Amino acid sequence: MAKSRIEHDSMGEVRVPAEALWGAQTQRAVDNFPISGLKMPRGFIRALGLIKATAAEVNAELGLLDGAVAQAIVAASLEVAAGRHDAQFPIDIFQTGSGTSSNMNANEVIAHLAGSVLDVAVHPNDQVNLGQSSNDTIPAAIHVAATLAVREDLLPACKQLAKQIERKAKALRGVTKTGRTHLMDAMPLRFDQELGAWASQIRDGSARIKAVLPRLQRLAQGGTAVGTGINAHPKFAAKFAKRLAKRCAVAFVPAPNLFTAMATQDTAVELSGQLKTLAVSLTKIANDLRWMNSGPLAGLGEIRLPALQPGSSIMPGKVNPVIPEAVAMVCAKVIGNDTTITIAGQSGSFQLNVMLPLIAHDLLQSIGLLANAARLLGDKAIAGFEVDEARIAESLSRNPILVTALNAVIGYEKGAAIAKQAYREKRPLLEVALEQTGLSEDELRALLDPASLTEGGIKGPGGAGG
C-alpha cells in the first residue's frame, strides 16, 4: 500500500496519502465523490488563493490574526493562486453543493504550507478560514474567477477577432458577391458588408458581456454563513474588497446586499446568457464560412479556407473546414452549459444556492472555450481565407434576382416574369430583359450593375441610380 498518514477533523481520524498537502476534510470528499473525474478549474483555484491571501491580510490589519501567521498564509495562498499546487486540489466538481469541500481543500493545503514555513501548526478553520465561510467564499470565488477570465482572456480574444474580420473586410471591399436569404440567391452585396456584420456581432457580444461586469464585481465575501456577517469583523467586507481590488486591478466592491449575493447566482446566470449569445454569433459566422467554402466543385466555392489537415481517412485530397467545425462544437457546448447554469441557478433555497461548484466549472469552461475558439477562428480561418473572384463574378452575372433593381422602372410582376424566364431558359438576365423591356443595353447595364446595387437606393427614373 502507498504510504499514508493519519489526519483528523471534527468527525475523527482519516487516512491521507503521505505526500498530500490536504487534510481530513479534503480526503473525505475525495472518498465520497468519485463521480466524474472533473476537477475545479484553474481559474477557480486561483480565485480561492487570492481570496485567502487577501482575507489573511485584512484579518491581520484588524488585529484578529497574528502577523507572522498571516504572512505565512498570504505567501502560501499566493502560491496556490499562481498554480504551484494545483495537483493538491483533487475533489470532483460534483460534491457538496455549497463547495465546502473545495473551500476546506484550499484551507487545508494553505494551512499545511504555512505551517511548514513557521514550523508550527496553522489551523485551516480558525486561521486560514477566519472571518469566512464556504457560503460567502465560494460565491465570491465564482465572481472573482469569472471577472478575471472575462477581462484577461475572453474580451481580448473577441477584440482581436473583430479586428481580424475588419482587416479582411477592408481587403475585400472591392469584391461584390451574390447575397443569400433562405439559402437562395438574393440581391448582391460586397464582402466588406457581409464581414462587417460579423465584426458587429462580435463587438456587440463583447459589449453585452462588459455590461455584466459591474454586477460580477460585487462580492459576497463578508456575509459568512447566511448573509448577516456572523463571525466576520464589521469592517471585513469593505476592507477585503478594497484590498482585493488593488491586488487584481479590478473594481471589486462588497455586494450591496450580501443576502442576495449568497442566496442567488443570478449574475452568473446573466453572464452565462451573454456567453450563449456570443456562442450564437460565432456559430453563425462559422456556418457562413462553411457554406462559402463548400465544394470545391459542387458547393458554393466562394472562398478557400486554409488547408490545415487531411479531411478524410479514405478520400484522398479531401480537405474539410475544421476550424469552423470546431468552433461550432464549442458553441454547442457553451449553449448546453448555459442550460446547466440556468437550472443550477434555480437551485437556491432560502439563504444559499446548492450547485455552486457546477456553476463555477461550467461558467469558467464556457469563458475559456469561447476565448480559445475566437482566437482560432481569427488566426486560422478569417485571416487566411482566399476568395475565388472569378467564380463569384460568374455566379453574380447569372443571378436573375438582379431584376429587382428594375422594379421602379418595369414593376414587380414584369420583373418576376423576366426572372422566371431567365431561370427557365438558363439565359443571362440582361439578355432576357433586353427582349422584354424597352430599355437599351446601356440603360440595363447601368441599372443592373452589381456593384452599384450594393449602395442601396432606388434605381431608375427619379431614383438614386436613375
Short mmCIF file of C-alpha atoms in Angstrom, two decimals, residues 92-449:
data_model
loop_
_atom_site.label_atom_id
_atom_site.label_comp_id
_atom_site.label_asym_id
_atom_site.label_seq_id
_atom_site.Cartn_x
_atom_site.Cartn_y
_atom_site.Cartn_z
CA ASP A 92 -14.68 16.25 -8.05
CA ILE A 93 -16.91 19.13 -9.15
CA PHE A 94 -19.91 17.01 -8.19
CA GLN A 95 -19.60 17.44 -4.43
CA THR A 96 -21.41 19.25 -1.66
CA GLY A 97 -23.44 21.97 -3.35
CA SER A 98 -22.03 24.80 -1.25
CA GLY A 99 -18.49 23.98 -2.36
CA THR A 100 -17.49 23.44 1.29
CA SER A 101 -15.20 20.60 0.25
CA SER A 102 -13.26 22.83 -2.15
CA ASN A 103 -13.10 25.66 0.37
CA MET A 104 -11.71 23.28 3.00
CA ASN A 105 -9.35 21.82 0.41
CA ALA A 106 -7.86 25.31 0.00
CA ASN A 107 -7.84 25.92 3.74
CA GLU A 108 -6.04 22.65 4.45
CA VAL A 109 -3.45 23.00 1.70
CA ILE A 110 -2.68 26.59 2.70
CA ALA A 111 -2.53 25.66 6.40
CA HIS A 112 -0.10 22.84 5.61
CA LEU A 113 2.16 25.09 3.54
CA ALA A 114 2.07 27.93 6.07
CA GLY A 115 2.68 25.57 8.97
CA SER A 116 5.71 24.08 7.21
CA VAL A 117 7.28 27.53 6.93
CA LEU A 118 6.52 28.51 10.53
CA ASP A 119 7.25 25.05 11.91
CA VAL A 120 4.06 25.33 13.97
CA ALA A 121 0.54 24.11 13.27
CA VAL A 122 -1.70 26.50 11.37
CA HIS A 123 -5.41 25.72 11.72
CA PRO A 124 -7.36 25.53 8.45
CA ASN A 125 -10.64 26.71 10.02
CA ASP A 126 -9.61 29.03 12.83
CA GLN A 127 -6.83 30.84 10.98
CA VAL A 128 -6.93 30.31 7.20
CA ASN A 129 -10.74 30.46 7.11
CA LEU A 130 -11.00 33.24 9.71
CA GLY A 131 -13.90 35.60 9.03
CA GLN A 132 -15.11 33.43 6.15
CA SER A 133 -17.37 30.51 5.37
CA SER A 134 -17.84 28.42 2.28
CA ASN A 135 -21.17 30.16 1.82
CA ASP A 136 -19.60 33.52 1.04
CA THR A 137 -16.16 32.39 -0.16
CA ILE A 138 -17.36 30.14 -2.98
CA PRO A 139 -19.81 32.69 -4.46
CA ALA A 140 -17.07 35.30 -4.20
CA ALA A 141 -14.60 32.95 -5.90
CA ILE A 142 -17.03 32.41 -8.77
CA HIS A 143 -17.33 36.15 -9.30
CA VAL A 144 -13.59 36.78 -8.98
CA ALA A 145 -12.63 33.93 -11.28
CA ALA A 146 -15.20 34.84 -13.92
CA THR A 147 -14.28 38.53 -13.81
CA LEU A 148 -10.59 37.81 -14.31
CA ALA A 149 -11.24 35.27 -17.07
CA VAL A 150 -13.52 37.66 -18.96
CA ARG A 151 -11.17 40.64 -18.62
CA GLU A 152 -7.89 38.83 -19.22
CA ASP A 153 -8.92 36.22 -21.77
CA LEU A 154 -12.32 36.48 -23.42
CA LEU A 155 -12.65 40.20 -24.12
CA PRO A 156 -9.12 40.48 -25.60
CA ALA A 157 -9.80 37.42 -27.79
CA CYS A 158 -13.06 38.94 -29.05
CA LYS A 159 -11.40 42.29 -29.71
CA GLN A 160 -8.69 40.60 -31.74
CA LEU A 161 -11.24 38.57 -33.72
CA ALA A 162 -13.26 41.68 -34.56
CA LYS A 163 -10.09 43.42 -35.75
CA GLN A 164 -9.13 40.45 -37.92
CA ILE A 165 -12.57 40.37 -39.51
CA GLU A 166 -12.44 44.11 -40.16
CA ARG A 167 -8.98 43.81 -41.71
CA LYS A 168 -10.18 41.08 -44.04
CA ALA A 169 -13.30 43.11 -44.86
CA LYS A 170 -11.21 46.13 -45.80
CA ALA A 171 -9.04 43.99 -48.08
CA LEU A 172 -12.13 42.64 -49.85
CA ARG A 173 -14.08 45.88 -50.16
CA GLY A 174 -14.00 45.86 -53.95
CA VAL A 175 -15.45 42.35 -54.30
CA THR A 176 -19.20 42.13 -54.92
CA LYS A 177 -20.96 38.79 -54.44
CA THR A 178 -24.39 37.24 -54.55
CA GLY A 179 -26.37 37.76 -51.38
CA ARG A 180 -28.45 34.93 -49.99
CA THR A 181 -31.65 34.80 -47.97
CA HIS A 182 -33.26 31.45 -47.12
CA LEU A 183 -30.07 29.97 -48.67
CA MET A 184 -31.41 31.22 -52.02
CA ASP A 185 -29.90 33.79 -54.36
CA ALA A 186 -30.74 37.35 -53.38
CA MET A 187 -29.55 40.86 -54.18
CA PRO A 188 -25.78 41.47 -54.27
CA LEU A 189 -23.63 42.89 -51.52
CA ARG A 190 -19.93 43.45 -51.01
CA PHE A 191 -17.69 41.18 -48.97
CA ASP A 192 -16.89 44.03 -46.62
CA GLN A 193 -20.60 44.46 -45.91
CA GLU A 194 -21.04 40.77 -45.17
CA LEU A 195 -17.95 40.56 -42.97
CA GLY A 196 -18.79 43.88 -41.34
CA ALA A 197 -21.91 42.25 -39.97
CA TRP A 198 -19.75 39.53 -38.41
CA ALA A 199 -17.48 42.08 -36.76
CA SER A 200 -20.51 43.95 -35.46
CA GLN A 201 -21.85 40.73 -33.92
CA ILE A 202 -18.58 40.16 -32.07
CA ARG A 203 -18.33 43.75 -30.84
CA ASP A 204 -21.96 43.68 -29.69
CA GLY A 205 -21.32 40.40 -27.89
CA SER A 206 -18.34 41.92 -26.11
CA ALA A 207 -20.42 44.94 -25.10
CA ARG A 208 -23.11 42.70 -23.64
CA ILE A 209 -20.53 40.81 -21.59
CA LYS A 210 -18.88 44.05 -20.42
CA ALA A 211 -22.28 45.24 -19.21
CA VAL A 212 -22.40 42.35 -16.73
CA LEU A 213 -19.03 43.17 -15.16
CA PRO A 214 -20.23 45.80 -12.65
CA ARG A 215 -22.56 43.20 -11.10
CA LEU A 216 -19.96 40.45 -11.39
CA GLN A 217 -17.50 42.60 -9.43
CA ARG A 218 -19.84 42.68 -6.41
CA LEU A 219 -18.59 40.14 -3.89
CA ALA A 220 -20.39 38.06 -1.27
CA GLN A 221 -17.29 37.94 0.93
CA GLY A 222 -18.13 39.10 4.43
CA GLY A 223 -21.62 37.59 4.52
CA THR A 224 -20.25 34.36 6.07
CA ALA A 225 -22.95 31.81 6.91
CA VAL A 226 -26.25 33.35 5.83
CA GLY A 227 -25.57 36.99 4.94
CA THR A 228 -25.62 38.56 8.39
CA GLY A 229 -21.83 38.74 8.61
CA ILE A 230 -21.64 36.47 11.65
CA ASN A 231 -18.03 35.76 12.76
CA ALA A 232 -16.57 38.43 10.47
CA HIS A 233 -15.37 41.82 11.68
CA PRO A 234 -17.84 44.60 10.74
CA LYS A 235 -15.17 46.24 8.60
CA PHE A 236 -14.04 43.00 6.97
CA ALA A 237 -16.18 43.09 3.81
CA ALA A 238 -15.23 46.63 2.81
CA LYS A 239 -11.54 46.21 3.60
CA PHE A 240 -11.44 42.87 1.84
CA ALA A 241 -12.97 44.19 -1.40
CA LYS A 242 -10.72 47.24 -1.41
CA ARG A 243 -7.57 45.19 -0.90
CA LEU A 244 -8.55 42.55 -3.48
CA ALA A 245 -9.41 45.30 -5.96
CA LYS A 246 -5.92 46.72 -5.58
CA ARG A 247 -4.31 43.28 -5.87
CA CYS A 248 -6.19 42.42 -9.08
CA ALA A 249 -6.53 45.93 -10.55
CA VAL A 250 -10.28 45.33 -10.76
CA ALA A 251 -13.03 47.42 -9.15
CA PHE A 252 -14.28 44.75 -6.76
CA VAL A 253 -16.77 46.01 -4.17
CA PRO A 254 -18.84 44.41 -1.41
CA ALA A 255 -22.23 43.29 -2.68
CA PRO A 256 -24.81 45.92 -1.66
CA ASN A 257 -26.97 43.08 -0.37
CA LEU A 258 -24.95 40.16 0.97
CA PHE A 259 -28.08 38.05 1.36
CA THR A 260 -28.69 38.29 -2.39
CA ALA A 261 -25.07 37.59 -3.22
CA MET A 262 -25.12 34.37 -1.20
CA ALA A 263 -28.64 33.11 -1.79
CA THR A 264 -28.59 33.51 -5.58
CA GLN A 265 -26.38 33.10 -8.59
CA ASP A 266 -28.36 35.48 -10.77
CA THR A 267 -25.28 37.31 -12.02
CA ALA A 268 -23.63 34.06 -13.06
CA VAL A 269 -26.81 33.16 -14.92
CA GLU A 270 -26.82 36.60 -16.56
CA LEU A 271 -23.21 36.26 -17.66
CA SER A 272 -23.86 32.76 -18.98
CA GLY A 273 -26.74 34.12 -21.03
CA GLN A 274 -24.46 36.67 -22.65
CA LEU A 275 -21.86 33.96 -23.30
CA LYS A 276 -24.61 31.98 -25.00
CA THR A 277 -25.42 34.99 -27.20
CA LEU A 278 -21.76 35.22 -28.22
CA ALA A 279 -21.82 31.48 -28.96
CA VAL A 280 -24.83 32.00 -31.22
CA SER A 281 -22.92 34.74 -33.08
CA LEU A 282 -19.83 32.57 -33.51
CA THR A 283 -21.98 29.71 -34.74
CA LYS A 284 -23.48 31.94 -37.40
CA ILE A 285 -20.05 33.08 -38.57
CA ALA A 286 -18.65 29.54 -38.53
CA ASN A 287 -21.56 28.24 -40.58
CA ASP A 288 -21.30 31.10 -43.09
CA LEU A 289 -17.64 30.20 -43.58
CA ARG A 290 -18.51 26.54 -44.05
CA TRP A 291 -21.13 27.33 -46.68
CA MET A 292 -18.91 29.81 -48.53
CA ASN A 293 -16.08 27.26 -48.53
CA SER A 294 -18.30 24.36 -49.62
CA GLY A 295 -17.31 22.42 -52.72
CA PRO A 296 -14.83 22.94 -54.16
CA LEU A 297 -16.81 21.92 -57.26
CA ALA A 298 -20.36 21.08 -56.22
CA GLY A 299 -20.75 23.70 -53.48
CA LEU A 300 -20.65 27.48 -53.38
CA GLY A 301 -16.87 27.61 -53.62
CA GLU A 302 -16.71 31.34 -52.95
CA ILE A 303 -13.74 31.12 -50.61
CA ARG A 304 -10.93 28.70 -49.82
CA LEU A 305 -10.20 28.28 -46.13
CA PRO A 306 -6.60 27.48 -45.18
CA ALA A 307 -5.87 23.77 -45.67
CA LEU A 308 -4.83 22.60 -42.20
CA GLN A 309 -5.06 18.80 -42.31
CA PRO A 310 -6.32 15.91 -44.46
CA GLY A 311 -10.09 15.75 -44.34
CA SER A 312 -10.69 12.06 -44.83
CA SER A 313 -9.14 8.73 -43.93
CA ILE A 314 -10.49 7.22 -47.17
CA MET A 315 -10.94 10.05 -49.72
CA PRO A 316 -7.52 11.34 -50.83
CA GLY A 317 -7.23 15.08 -51.34
CA LYS A 318 -10.31 15.97 -49.32
CA VAL A 319 -9.85 18.98 -47.04
CA ASN A 320 -12.51 19.97 -44.52
CA PRO A 321 -13.35 23.30 -42.78
CA VAL A 322 -12.02 22.00 -39.47
CA ILE A 323 -11.74 25.31 -37.61
CA PRO A 324 -15.35 26.43 -38.23
CA GLU A 325 -16.49 22.91 -37.29
CA ALA A 326 -14.53 23.02 -34.03
CA VAL A 327 -15.89 26.50 -33.25
CA ALA A 328 -19.46 25.31 -33.87
CA MET A 329 -18.90 22.42 -31.43
CA VAL A 330 -17.55 24.84 -28.83
CA CYS A 331 -20.66 26.94 -29.24
CA ALA A 332 -22.92 23.91 -28.82
CA LYS A 333 -21.13 23.14 -25.55
CA VAL A 334 -21.47 26.73 -24.32
CA ILE A 335 -25.18 26.73 -25.11
CA GLY A 336 -25.51 23.45 -23.21
CA ASN A 337 -23.55 24.90 -20.30
CA ASP A 338 -25.95 27.83 -20.22
CA THR A 339 -28.87 25.44 -19.76
CA THR A 340 -26.99 23.72 -16.94
CA ILE A 341 -26.13 27.04 -15.28
CA THR A 342 -29.74 28.17 -15.60
CA ILE A 343 -31.01 25.05 -13.87
CA ALA A 344 -28.25 25.32 -11.27
CA GLY A 345 -29.13 28.98 -10.71
CA GLN A 346 -32.66 27.92 -9.82
CA SER A 347 -31.30 25.65 -7.11
CA GLY A 348 -31.10 28.20 -4.35
CA SER A 349 -33.25 27.57 -1.31
CA PHE A 350 -33.59 30.30 1.28
CA GLN A 351 -30.08 31.60 2.04
CA LEU A 352 -27.85 29.52 -0.26
CA ASN A 353 -27.53 28.12 -3.74
CA VAL A 354 -26.51 24.46 -3.60
CA MET A 355 -24.99 23.93 -7.04
CA LEU A 356 -22.08 26.33 -6.72
CA PRO A 357 -19.26 24.00 -7.88
CA LEU A 358 -21.19 23.10 -11.02
CA ILE A 359 -21.86 26.76 -11.81
CA ALA A 360 -18.19 27.59 -11.27
CA HIS A 361 -17.00 24.80 -13.52
CA ASP A 362 -19.38 25.37 -16.42
CA LEU A 363 -19.18 29.17 -16.34
CA LEU A 364 -15.38 29.20 -16.43
CA GLN A 365 -15.35 26.45 -19.03
CA SER A 366 -17.63 28.50 -21.28
CA ILE A 367 -15.45 31.60 -20.93
CA GLY A 368 -12.29 29.65 -21.73
CA LEU A 369 -13.81 27.77 -24.65
CA LEU A 370 -15.15 30.93 -26.27
CA ALA A 371 -11.85 32.75 -25.86
CA ASN A 372 -9.91 29.90 -27.45
CA ALA A 373 -12.46 29.48 -30.23
CA ALA A 374 -12.42 33.20 -31.06
CA ARG A 375 -8.64 33.19 -31.34
CA LEU A 376 -8.62 30.10 -33.55
CA LEU A 377 -11.38 31.41 -35.80
CA GLY A 378 -9.48 34.62 -36.36
CA ASP A 379 -5.98 33.20 -36.71
CA LYS A 380 -6.68 30.00 -38.65
CA ALA A 381 -9.80 30.79 -40.68
CA ILE A 382 -10.57 34.50 -41.11
CA ALA A 383 -7.02 35.77 -41.57
CA GLY A 384 -6.06 33.23 -44.21
CA PHE A 385 -9.06 32.53 -46.40
CA GLU A 386 -8.84 33.35 -50.09
CA VAL A 387 -11.65 34.50 -52.37
CA ASP A 388 -12.38 32.92 -55.76
CA GLU A 389 -13.29 36.17 -57.51
CA ALA A 390 -13.80 34.57 -60.90
CA ARG A 391 -16.36 32.11 -59.57
CA ILE A 392 -18.14 34.83 -57.61
CA ALA A 393 -18.32 37.07 -60.68
CA GLU A 394 -19.68 34.24 -62.82
CA SER A 395 -22.43 33.42 -60.32
CA LEU A 396 -23.29 37.06 -59.92
CA SER A 397 -23.63 37.60 -63.66
CA ARG A 398 -26.19 34.79 -63.88
CA ASN A 399 -28.28 35.93 -60.91
CA PRO A 400 -31.86 36.69 -62.14
CA ILE A 401 -32.69 38.30 -58.79
CA LEU A 402 -30.83 41.37 -60.03
CA VAL A 403 -34.04 42.16 -61.83
CA THR A 404 -35.20 43.60 -58.50
CA ALA A 405 -33.29 46.73 -59.47
CA LEU A 406 -35.77 47.26 -62.33
CA ASN A 407 -38.85 47.34 -60.07
CA ALA A 408 -39.11 51.12 -60.19
CA VAL A 409 -38.99 51.05 -63.99
CA ILE A 410 -40.96 47.98 -65.09
CA GLY A 411 -42.83 46.92 -61.94
CA TYR A 412 -42.70 43.80 -59.76
CA GLU A 413 -44.81 41.47 -61.93
CA LYS A 414 -42.90 42.19 -65.13
CA GLY A 415 -39.67 41.71 -63.22
CA ALA A 416 -40.86 38.36 -61.86
CA ALA A 417 -41.71 37.17 -65.35
CA ILE A 418 -38.25 38.13 -66.64
CA ALA A 419 -36.54 36.40 -63.72
CA LYS A 420 -38.54 33.20 -64.20
CA GLN A 421 -37.79 33.16 -67.91
CA ALA A 422 -34.08 33.63 -67.25
CA TYR A 423 -34.17 30.77 -64.72
CA ARG A 424 -36.18 28.53 -67.02
CA GLU A 425 -34.11 29.12 -70.13
CA LYS A 426 -30.78 29.38 -68.24
CA ARG A 427 -30.06 32.63 -70.03
CA PRO A 428 -28.38 35.79 -68.74
CA LEU A 429 -30.80 38.23 -67.14
CA LEU A 430 -29.54 41.08 -69.29
CA GLU A 431 -30.37 39.18 -72.46
CA VAL A 432 -33.96 38.43 -71.40
CA ALA A 433 -34.53 41.94 -70.04
CA LEU A 434 -33.33 43.40 -73.31
CA GLU A 435 -36.04 41.42 -75.12
CA GLN A 436 -38.83 42.09 -72.62
CA THR A 437 -38.35 45.79 -71.84
CA GLY A 438 -37.96 48.92 -73.89
CA LEU A 439 -34.67 49.73 -72.19
CA SER A 440 -31.41 49.94 -74.10
CA GLU A 441 -28.46 47.71 -73.31
CA ASP A 442 -26.56 50.66 -71.81
CA GLU A 443 -29.53 51.53 -69.58
CA LEU A 444 -29.89 47.92 -68.45
CA ARG A 445 -26.17 47.54 -67.74
CA ALA A 446 -26.24 50.67 -65.61
CA LEU A 447 -29.36 49.61 -63.72
CA LEU A 448 -28.17 46.03 -63.19
CA ASP A 449 -24.58 46.80 -62.25
#
